[in-house]
CSV table of C-alpha atoms in Angstrom, one decimal:
chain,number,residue,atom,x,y,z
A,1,UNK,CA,-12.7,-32.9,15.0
A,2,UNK,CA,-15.7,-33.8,17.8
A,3,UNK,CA,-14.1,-34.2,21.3
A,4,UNK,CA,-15.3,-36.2,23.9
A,5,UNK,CA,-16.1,-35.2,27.3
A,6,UNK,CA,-12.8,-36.8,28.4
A,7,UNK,CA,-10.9,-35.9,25.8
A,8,UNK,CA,-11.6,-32.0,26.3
A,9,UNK,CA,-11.0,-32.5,30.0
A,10,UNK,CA,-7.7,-33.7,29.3
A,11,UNK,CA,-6.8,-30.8,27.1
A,12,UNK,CA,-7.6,-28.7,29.0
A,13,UNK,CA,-5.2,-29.9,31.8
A,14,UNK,CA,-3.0,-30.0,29.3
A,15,UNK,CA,-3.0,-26.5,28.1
A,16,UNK,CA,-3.0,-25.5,31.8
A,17,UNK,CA,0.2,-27.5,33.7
A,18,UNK,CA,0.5,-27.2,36.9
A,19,UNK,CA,3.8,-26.0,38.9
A,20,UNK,CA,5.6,-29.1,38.5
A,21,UNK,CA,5.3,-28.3,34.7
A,22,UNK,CA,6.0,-24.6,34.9
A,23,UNK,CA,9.0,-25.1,31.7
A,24,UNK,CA,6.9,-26.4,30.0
A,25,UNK,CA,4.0,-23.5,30.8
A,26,UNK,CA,6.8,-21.1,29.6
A,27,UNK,CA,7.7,-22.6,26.8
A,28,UNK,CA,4.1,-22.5,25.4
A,29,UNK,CA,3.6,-19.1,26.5
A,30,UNK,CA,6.6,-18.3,24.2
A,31,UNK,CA,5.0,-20.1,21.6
A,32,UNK,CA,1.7,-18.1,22.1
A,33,UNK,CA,3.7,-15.2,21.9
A,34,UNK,CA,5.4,-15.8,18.7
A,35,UNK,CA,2.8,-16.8,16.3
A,36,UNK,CA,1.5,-14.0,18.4
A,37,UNK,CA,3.8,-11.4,16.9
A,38,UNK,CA,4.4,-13.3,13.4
A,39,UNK,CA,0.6,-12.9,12.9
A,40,UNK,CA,1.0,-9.3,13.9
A,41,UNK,CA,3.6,-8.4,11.6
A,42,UNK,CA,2.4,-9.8,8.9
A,43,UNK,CA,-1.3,-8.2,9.0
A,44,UNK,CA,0.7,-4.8,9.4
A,45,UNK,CA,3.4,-5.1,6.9
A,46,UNK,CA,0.8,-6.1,4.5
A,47,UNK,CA,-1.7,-4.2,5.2
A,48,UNK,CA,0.8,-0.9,4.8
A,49,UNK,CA,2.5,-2.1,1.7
A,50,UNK,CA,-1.6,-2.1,0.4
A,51,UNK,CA,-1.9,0.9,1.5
A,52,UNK,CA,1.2,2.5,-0.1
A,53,UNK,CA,-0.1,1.0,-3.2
A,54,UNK,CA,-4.1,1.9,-3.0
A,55,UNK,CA,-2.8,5.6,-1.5
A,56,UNK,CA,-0.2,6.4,-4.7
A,57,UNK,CA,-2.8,4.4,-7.4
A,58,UNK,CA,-5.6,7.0,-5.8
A,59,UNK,CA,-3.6,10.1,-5.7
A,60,UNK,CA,-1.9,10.0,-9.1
A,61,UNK,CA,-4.9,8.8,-10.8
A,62,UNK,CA,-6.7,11.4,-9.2
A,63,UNK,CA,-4.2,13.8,-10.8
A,64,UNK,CA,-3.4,12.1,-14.3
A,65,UNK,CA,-6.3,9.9,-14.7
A,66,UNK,CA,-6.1,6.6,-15.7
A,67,UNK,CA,-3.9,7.1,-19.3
A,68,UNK,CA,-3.2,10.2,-21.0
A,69,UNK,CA,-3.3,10.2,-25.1
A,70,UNK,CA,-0.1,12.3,-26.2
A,71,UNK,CA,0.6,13.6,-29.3
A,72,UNK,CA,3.7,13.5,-31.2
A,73,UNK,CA,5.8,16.5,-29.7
A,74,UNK,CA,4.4,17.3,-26.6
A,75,UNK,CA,0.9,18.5,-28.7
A,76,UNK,CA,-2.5,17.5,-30.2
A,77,UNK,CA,-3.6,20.0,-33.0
A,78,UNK,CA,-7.3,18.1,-33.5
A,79,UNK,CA,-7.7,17.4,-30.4
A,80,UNK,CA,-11.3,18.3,-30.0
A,81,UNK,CA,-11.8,15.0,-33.0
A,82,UNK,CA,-9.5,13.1,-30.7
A,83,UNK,CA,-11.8,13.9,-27.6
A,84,UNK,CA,-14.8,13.0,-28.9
A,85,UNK,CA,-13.4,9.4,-30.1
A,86,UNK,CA,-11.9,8.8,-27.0
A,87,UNK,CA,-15.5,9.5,-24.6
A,88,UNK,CA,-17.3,7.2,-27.1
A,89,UNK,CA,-15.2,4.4,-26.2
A,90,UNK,CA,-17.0,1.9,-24.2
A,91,UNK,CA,-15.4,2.0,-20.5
A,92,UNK,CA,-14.3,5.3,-20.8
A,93,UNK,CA,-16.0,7.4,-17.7
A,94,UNK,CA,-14.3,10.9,-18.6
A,95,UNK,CA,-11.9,12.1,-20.8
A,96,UNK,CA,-10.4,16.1,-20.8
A,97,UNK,CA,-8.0,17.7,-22.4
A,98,UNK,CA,-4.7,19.0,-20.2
A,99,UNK,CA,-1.3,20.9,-20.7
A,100,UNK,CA,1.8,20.0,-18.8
A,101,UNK,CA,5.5,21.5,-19.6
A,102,UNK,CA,8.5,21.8,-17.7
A,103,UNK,CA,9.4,25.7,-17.2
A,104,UNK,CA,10.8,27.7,-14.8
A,105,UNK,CA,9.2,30.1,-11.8
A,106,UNK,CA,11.2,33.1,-10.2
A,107,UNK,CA,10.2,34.9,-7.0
A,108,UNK,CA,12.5,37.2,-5.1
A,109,UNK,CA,15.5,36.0,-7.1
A,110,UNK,CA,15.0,32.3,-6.0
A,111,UNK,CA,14.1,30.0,-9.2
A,112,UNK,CA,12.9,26.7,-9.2
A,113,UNK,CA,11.9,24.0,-11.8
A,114,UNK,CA,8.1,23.6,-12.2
A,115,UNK,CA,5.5,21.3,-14.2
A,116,UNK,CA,2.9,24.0,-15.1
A,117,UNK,CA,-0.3,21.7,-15.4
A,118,UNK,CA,-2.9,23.5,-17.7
A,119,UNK,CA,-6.4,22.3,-16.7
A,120,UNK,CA,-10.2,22.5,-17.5
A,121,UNK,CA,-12.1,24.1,-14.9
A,122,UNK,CA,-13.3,21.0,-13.6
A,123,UNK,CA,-10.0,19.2,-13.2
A,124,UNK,CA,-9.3,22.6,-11.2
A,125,UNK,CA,-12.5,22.4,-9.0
A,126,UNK,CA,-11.4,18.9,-8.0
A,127,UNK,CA,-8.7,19.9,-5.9
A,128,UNK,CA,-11.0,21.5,-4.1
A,129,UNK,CA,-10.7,18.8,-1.3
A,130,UNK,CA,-6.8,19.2,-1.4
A,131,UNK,CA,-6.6,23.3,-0.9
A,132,UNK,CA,-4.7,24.5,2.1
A,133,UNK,CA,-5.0,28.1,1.5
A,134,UNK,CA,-6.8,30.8,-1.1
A,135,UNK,CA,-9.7,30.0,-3.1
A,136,UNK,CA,-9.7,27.7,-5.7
A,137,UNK,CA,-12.8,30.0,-8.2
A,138,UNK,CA,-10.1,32.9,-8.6
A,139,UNK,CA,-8.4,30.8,-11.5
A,140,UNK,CA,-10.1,31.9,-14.3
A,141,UNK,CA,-8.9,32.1,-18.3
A,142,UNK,CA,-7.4,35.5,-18.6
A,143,UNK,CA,-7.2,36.4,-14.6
A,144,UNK,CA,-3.7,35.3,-14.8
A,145,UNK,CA,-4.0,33.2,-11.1
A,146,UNK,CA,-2.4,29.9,-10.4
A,147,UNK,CA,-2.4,27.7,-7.6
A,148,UNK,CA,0.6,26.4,-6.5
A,149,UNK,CA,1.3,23.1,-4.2
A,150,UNK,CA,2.3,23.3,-0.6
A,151,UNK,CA,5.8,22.2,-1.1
A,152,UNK,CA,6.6,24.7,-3.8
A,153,UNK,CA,5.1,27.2,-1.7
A,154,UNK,CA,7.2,26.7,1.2
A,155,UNK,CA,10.2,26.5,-0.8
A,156,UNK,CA,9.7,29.6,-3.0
A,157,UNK,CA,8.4,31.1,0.6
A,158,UNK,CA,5.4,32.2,-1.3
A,159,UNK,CA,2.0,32.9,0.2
A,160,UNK,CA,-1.5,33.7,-1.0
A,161,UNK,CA,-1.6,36.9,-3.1
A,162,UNK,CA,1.9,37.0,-3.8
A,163,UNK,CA,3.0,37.4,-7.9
A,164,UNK,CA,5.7,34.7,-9.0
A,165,UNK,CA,7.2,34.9,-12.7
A,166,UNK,CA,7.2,32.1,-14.9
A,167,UNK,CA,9.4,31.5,-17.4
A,168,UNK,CA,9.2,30.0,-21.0
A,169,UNK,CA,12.7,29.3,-22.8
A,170,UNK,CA,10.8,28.9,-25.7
A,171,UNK,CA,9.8,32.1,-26.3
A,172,UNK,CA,9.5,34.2,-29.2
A,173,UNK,CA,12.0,33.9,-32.1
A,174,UNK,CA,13.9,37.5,-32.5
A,175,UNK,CA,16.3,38.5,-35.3
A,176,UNK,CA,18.6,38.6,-32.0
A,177,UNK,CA,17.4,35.3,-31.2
A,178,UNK,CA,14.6,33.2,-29.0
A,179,UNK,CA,14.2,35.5,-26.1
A,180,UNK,CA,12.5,33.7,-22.8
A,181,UNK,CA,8.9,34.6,-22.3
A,182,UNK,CA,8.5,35.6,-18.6
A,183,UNK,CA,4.7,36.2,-17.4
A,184,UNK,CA,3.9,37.4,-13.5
A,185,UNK,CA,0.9,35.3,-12.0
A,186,UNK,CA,-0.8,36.3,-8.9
A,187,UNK,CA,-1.0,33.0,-6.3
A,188,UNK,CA,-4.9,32.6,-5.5
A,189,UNK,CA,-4.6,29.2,-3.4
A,190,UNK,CA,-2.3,26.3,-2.5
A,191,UNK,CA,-2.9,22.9,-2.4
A,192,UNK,CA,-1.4,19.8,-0.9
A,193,UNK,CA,-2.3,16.1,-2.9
A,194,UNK,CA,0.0,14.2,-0.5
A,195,UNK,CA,2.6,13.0,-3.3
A,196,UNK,CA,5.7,14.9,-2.1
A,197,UNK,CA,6.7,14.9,-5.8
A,198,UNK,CA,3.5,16.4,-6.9
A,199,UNK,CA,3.1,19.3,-4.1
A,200,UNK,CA,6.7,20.2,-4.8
A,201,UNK,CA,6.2,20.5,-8.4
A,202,UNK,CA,2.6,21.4,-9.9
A,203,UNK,CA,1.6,24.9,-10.7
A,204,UNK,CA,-1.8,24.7,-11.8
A,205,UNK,CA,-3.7,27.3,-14.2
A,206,UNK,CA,-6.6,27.1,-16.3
A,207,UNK,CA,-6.1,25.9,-19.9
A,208,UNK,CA,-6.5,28.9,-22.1
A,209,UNK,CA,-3.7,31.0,-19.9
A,210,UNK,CA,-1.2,27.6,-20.6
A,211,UNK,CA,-1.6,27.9,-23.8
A,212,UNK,CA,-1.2,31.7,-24.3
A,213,UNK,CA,1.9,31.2,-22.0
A,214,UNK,CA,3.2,28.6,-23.9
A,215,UNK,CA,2.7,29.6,-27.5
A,216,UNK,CA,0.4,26.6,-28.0
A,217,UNK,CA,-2.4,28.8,-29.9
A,218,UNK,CA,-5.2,26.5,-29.8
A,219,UNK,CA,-3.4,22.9,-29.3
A,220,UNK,CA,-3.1,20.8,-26.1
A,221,UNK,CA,-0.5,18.3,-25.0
A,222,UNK,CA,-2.6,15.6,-23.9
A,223,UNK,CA,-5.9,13.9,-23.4
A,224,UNK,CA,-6.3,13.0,-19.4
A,225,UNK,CA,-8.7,9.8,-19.3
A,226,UNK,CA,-10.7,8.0,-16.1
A,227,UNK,CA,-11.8,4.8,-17.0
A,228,UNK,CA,-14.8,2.1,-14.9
A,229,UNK,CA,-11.8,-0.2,-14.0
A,230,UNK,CA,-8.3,0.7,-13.6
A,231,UNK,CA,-6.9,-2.6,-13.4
A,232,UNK,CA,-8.4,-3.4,-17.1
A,233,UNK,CA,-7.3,0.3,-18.4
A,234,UNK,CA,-5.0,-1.1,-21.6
A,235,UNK,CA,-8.4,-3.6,-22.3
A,236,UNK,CA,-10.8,-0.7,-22.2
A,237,UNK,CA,-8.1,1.9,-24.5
A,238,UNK,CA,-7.3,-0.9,-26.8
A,239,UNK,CA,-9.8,-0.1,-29.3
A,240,UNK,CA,-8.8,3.8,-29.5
A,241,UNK,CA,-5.2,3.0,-29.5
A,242,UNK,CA,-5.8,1.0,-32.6
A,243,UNK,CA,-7.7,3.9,-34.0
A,244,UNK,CA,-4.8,6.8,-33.1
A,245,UNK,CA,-2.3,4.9,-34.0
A,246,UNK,CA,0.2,7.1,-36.7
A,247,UNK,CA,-1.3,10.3,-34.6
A,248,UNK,CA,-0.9,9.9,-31.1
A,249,UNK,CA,0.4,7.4,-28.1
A,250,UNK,CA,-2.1,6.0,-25.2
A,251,UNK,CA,0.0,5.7,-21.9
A,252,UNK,CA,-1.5,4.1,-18.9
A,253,UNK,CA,-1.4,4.5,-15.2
A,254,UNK,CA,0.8,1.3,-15.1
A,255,UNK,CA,3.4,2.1,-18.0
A,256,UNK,CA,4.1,5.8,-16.8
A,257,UNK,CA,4.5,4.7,-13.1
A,258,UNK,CA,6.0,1.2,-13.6
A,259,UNK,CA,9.0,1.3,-12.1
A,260,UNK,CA,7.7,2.5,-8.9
A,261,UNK,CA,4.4,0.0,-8.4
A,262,UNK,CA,7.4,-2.7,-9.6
A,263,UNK,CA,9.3,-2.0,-7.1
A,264,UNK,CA,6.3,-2.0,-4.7
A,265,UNK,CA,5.1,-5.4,-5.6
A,266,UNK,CA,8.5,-7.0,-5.4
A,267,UNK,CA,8.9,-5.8,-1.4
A,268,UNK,CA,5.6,-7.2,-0.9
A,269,UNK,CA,6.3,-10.4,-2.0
A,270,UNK,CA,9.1,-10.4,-0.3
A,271,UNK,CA,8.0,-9.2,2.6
A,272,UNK,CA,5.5,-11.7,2.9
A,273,UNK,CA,8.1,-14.1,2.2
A,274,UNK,CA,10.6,-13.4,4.9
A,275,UNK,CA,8.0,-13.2,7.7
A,276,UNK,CA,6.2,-15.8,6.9
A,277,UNK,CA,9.3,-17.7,8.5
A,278,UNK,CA,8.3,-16.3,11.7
A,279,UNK,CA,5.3,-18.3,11.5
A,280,UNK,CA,7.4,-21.0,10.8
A,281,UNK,CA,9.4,-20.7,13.4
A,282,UNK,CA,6.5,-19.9,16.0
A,283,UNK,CA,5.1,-23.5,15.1
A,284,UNK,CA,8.6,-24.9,16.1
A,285,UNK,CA,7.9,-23.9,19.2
A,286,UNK,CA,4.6,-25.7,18.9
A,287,UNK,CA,6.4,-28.4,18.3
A,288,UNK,CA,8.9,-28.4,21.0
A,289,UNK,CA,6.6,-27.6,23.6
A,290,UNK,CA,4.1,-30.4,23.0
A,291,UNK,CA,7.8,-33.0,22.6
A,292,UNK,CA,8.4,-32.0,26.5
A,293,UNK,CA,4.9,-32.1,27.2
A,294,UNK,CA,4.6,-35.8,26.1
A,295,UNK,CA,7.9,-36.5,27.5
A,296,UNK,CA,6.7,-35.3,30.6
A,297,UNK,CA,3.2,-37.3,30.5
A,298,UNK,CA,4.5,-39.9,29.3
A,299,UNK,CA,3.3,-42.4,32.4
A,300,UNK,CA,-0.1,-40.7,32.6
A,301,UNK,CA,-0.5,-41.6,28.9
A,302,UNK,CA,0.4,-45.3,29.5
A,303,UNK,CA,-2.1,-45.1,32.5
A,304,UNK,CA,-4.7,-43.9,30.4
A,305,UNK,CA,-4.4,-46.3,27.4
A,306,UNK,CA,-4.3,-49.5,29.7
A,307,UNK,CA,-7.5,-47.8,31.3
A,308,UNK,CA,-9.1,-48.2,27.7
A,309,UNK,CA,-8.1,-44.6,26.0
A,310,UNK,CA,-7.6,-45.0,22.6
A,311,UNK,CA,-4.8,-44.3,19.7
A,312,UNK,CA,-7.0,-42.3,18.3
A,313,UNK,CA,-8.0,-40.6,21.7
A,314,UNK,CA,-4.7,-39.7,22.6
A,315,UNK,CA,-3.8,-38.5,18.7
A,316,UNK,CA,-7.1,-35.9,19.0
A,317,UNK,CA,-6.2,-35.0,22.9
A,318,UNK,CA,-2.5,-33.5,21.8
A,319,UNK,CA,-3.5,-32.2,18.0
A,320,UNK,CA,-6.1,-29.8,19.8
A,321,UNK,CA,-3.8,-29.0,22.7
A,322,UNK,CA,-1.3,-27.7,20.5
A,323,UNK,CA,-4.0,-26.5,17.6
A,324,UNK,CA,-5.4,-24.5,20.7
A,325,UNK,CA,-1.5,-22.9,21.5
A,326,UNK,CA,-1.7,-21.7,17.5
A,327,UNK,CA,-5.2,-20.4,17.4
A,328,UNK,CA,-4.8,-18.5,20.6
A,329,UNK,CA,-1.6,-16.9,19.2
A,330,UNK,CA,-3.1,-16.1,16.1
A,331,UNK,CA,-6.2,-14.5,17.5
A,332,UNK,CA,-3.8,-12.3,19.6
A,333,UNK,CA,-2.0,-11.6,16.6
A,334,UNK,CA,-4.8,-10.4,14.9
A,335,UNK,CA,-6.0,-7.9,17.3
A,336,UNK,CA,-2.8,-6.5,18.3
A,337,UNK,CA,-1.8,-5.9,14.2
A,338,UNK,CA,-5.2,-4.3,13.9
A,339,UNK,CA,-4.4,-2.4,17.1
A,340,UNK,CA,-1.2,-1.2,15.4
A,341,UNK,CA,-2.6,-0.2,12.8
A,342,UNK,CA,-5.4,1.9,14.1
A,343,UNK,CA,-2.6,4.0,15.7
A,344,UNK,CA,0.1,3.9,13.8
A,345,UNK,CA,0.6,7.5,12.7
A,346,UNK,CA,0.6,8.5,16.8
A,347,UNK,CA,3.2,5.3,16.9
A,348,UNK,CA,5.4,6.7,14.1
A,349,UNK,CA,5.1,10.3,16.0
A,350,UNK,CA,5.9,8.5,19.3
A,351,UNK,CA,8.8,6.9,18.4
A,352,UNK,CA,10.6,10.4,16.4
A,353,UNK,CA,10.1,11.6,19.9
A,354,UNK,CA,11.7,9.2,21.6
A,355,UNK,CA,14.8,9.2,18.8
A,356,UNK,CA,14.8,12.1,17.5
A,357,UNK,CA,14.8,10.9,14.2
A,358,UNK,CA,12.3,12.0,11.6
A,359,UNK,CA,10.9,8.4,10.1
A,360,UNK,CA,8.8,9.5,7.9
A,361,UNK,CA,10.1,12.3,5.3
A,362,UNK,CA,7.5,12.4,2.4
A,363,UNK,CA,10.7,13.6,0.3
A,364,UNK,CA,11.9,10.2,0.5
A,365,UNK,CA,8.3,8.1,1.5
A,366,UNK,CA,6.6,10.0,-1.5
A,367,UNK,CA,3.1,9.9,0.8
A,368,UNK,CA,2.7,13.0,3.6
A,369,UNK,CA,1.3,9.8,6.0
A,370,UNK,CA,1.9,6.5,6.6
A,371,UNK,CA,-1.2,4.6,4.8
A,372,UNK,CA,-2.9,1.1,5.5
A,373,UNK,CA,-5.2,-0.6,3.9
A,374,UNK,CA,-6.5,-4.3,4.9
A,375,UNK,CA,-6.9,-6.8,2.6
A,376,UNK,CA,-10.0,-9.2,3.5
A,377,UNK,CA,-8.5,-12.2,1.3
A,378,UNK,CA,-5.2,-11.5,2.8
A,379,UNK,CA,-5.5,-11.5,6.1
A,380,UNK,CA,-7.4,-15.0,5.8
A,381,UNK,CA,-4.6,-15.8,4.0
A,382,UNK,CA,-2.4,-14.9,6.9
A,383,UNK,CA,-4.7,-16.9,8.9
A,384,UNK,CA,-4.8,-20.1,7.3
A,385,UNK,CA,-1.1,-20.2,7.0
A,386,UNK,CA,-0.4,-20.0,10.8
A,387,UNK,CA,-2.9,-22.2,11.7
A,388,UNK,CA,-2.1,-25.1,9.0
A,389,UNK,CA,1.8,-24.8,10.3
A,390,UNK,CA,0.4,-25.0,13.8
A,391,UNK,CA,-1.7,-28.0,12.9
A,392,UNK,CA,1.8,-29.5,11.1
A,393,UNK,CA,3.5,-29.3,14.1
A,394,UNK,CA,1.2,-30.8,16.2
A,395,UNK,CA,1.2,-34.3,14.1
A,396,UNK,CA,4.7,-35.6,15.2
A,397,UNK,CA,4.0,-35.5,19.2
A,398,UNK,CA,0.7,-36.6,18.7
A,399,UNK,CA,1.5,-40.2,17.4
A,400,UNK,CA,4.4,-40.1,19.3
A,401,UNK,CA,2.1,-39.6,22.4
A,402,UNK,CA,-0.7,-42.2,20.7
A,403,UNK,CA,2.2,-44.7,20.0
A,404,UNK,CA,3.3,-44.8,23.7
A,405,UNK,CA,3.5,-49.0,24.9
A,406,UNK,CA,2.4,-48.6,28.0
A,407,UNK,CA,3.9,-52.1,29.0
A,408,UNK,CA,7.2,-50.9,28.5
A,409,UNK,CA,6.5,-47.8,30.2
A,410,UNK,CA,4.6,-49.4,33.5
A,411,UNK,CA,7.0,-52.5,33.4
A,412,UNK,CA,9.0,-51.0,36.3
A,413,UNK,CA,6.4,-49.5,38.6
């Protein structure tokens, strides 16, 4: 929409009142300040519920892969067969085999329930960017070190070079019955992935000291598999799964973890549902404002059209005036949500200080931080909705504005 030179000179008066019109000055600021903060919240609610999403995808992937082929109780006897059919499937970027069971670990009297995770040596060196303490090249088959995560470290109140005892229940059959297997392990390093569930859980050792710990003999319980795209996993797996079917199950990042990404996707929609009614309600006050601003101009507008303005003039004068109000507010919106979200973990530390209150308990939150991720389609998204409800709300004042008579308006002056 082209202005004129007298058309932008009157919108801009218009977006400026003078002191005569200071209500009406207010009432505009407040509805700057609105779309203002419904553009805000919107860009940082988003953007965290992304990030809660893109952090937990990343982190568990990193630690299960994309799917995991299990065999039929808890174990895969050819699984070397199985291996080599699943890294020949097109899509499939690596593919390893893995141990996990459910035993118990003693230390000074205190036990605790584990998931001892036996891994290749590569899966083990790729923690390496996760290791808080120790050194990760100590775990070696037959050394008989593990690494244990940070949680489980601080609540076993074990440290680096200190020997914990795990236990099997399913130990060797005796003519007095199946007596637990208990093995010492010396802890060489301790890691921290950022899943609370993870680092209060895993105790990772190679594969061939799982095995000998869990009776396995030469069997693993699953197949840990990355894939080129993990949104298309069950598309890339679906020729194997035929294949394996009768031997073995493929479960997927998505069916192992569904209830919580569910969940996830459910509060953002609804999330971006409820708030989008602040921006609704921000061009409300568009709408207001530029009602009392017509009200008020109502003789100057009668002036102008017997001085040869136009309908149409008058209709572009007020649509831009308020359009303006809404793109200024969503501009400010913008930067402050990305200012938010630059510094939100020094916000979230501000504000336990200030109540006492600890906001952000990775027993509960599942992630050690507070992630964010934007989303380029999103925030233009965001965008285009506050300015389209700004541009709605400016359409009833302007025709009532380019609809003004001025001969009933003037007849008395």
């Amino acid at each position: 929409m082209v202005l004129s030179l007298f058309e932008r000179t009157i919108a801009r008066r218009y977006l400026l009142p003078g002191k005569s019109e200071a209500f009406i000055a207010l009432v505009a600021g407040i509805s700057v300040g609105v779309v203002m903060l419904s553009v805000a919240m919107l860009v940082i609610v988003m953007s965290v519920m992304n990030g809660f999403r893109a952090e937990l995808l990343d982190k568990i992937v990193g630690l299960n892969g994309h799917a995991i082929v299990q065999g039929y109780g808890e174990r895969i006897d050819n699984w070397e067969s199985v291996l080599q059919d699943v890294r020949k499937t097109p899509g499939v970027v690596k593919a390893s085999p893995l141990i996990e069971k459910g035993l118990a670990v003693n230390y000074n009297g205190r036990y605790l329930g584990v998931l001892v995770r036996g891994n290749t040596q590569d899966a083990i060196d790729s923690l390496g960017p996760n290791l808080v303490a120790g050194n990760l090249s100590q775990l070696k088959a037959g050394g008989k070190n593990v690494a244990l995560g940070a949680r489980l470290a601080e609540s076993l109140g074990v440290r680096v070079g200190d020997t914990i005892t795990l236990i099997n229940f399913e130990g060797r059959t005796t003519p007095f019955g199946t007596m637990p297997r208990q093995v010492g392990y010396k802890v060489a390093a301790v890691f921290e992935v950022g899943i609370y569930d993870y680092d209060q859980k895993f105790v990772v050792m190679p594969m061939q000291d799982a095995q000998q710990l869990l009776l396995m003999g030469d069997s693993v319980g699953m197949i840990e598999i990355k894939t080129t795209d993990a949104d298309k996993v069950e598309e890339i797996l679906e020729p194997i799964r035929r294949q394996l079917e009768g031997r073995a199950v493929i479960n997927t990042w998505k069916t192992i973890n569904s209830t919580l990404f569910e969940a996830l996707q459910v509060e953002r929609v609804a999330m971006f549902f409820a708030l989008s009614f602040m921006v609704l309600v921000a061009a409300f006050n568009i709408l207001s404002s530029l009602v009392m601003l017509v009200r008020a101009k109502t003789r100057d507008i009668a002036i102008m059209r017997t001085m040869g303005a136009t309908r149409r003039s008058l209709l572009k004068i007020f649509v831009t005036t308020g359009f303006t109000v809404g793109a200024l507010g969503t501009v400010a919106g913008l930067v402050l949500g990305f200012l938010v979200l630059a510094f939100r973990q020094q916000i979230v530390k501000v504000i336990e200080v200030v109540t006492g209150q600890n906001l952000w308990d990775p027993s509960i939150r599942f992630l050690s931080t507070l992630p964010a991720r934007v989303d380029p389609l999103e925030i233009a998204g965001i965008v285009a909705l506050a300015l389209v409800l700004s541009f709605l709300a400016t359409l009833y004042p302007a025709f009532k504005a380019s609809s003004t008579d001025p001969v009933q308006v003037l007849r008395y002056e």
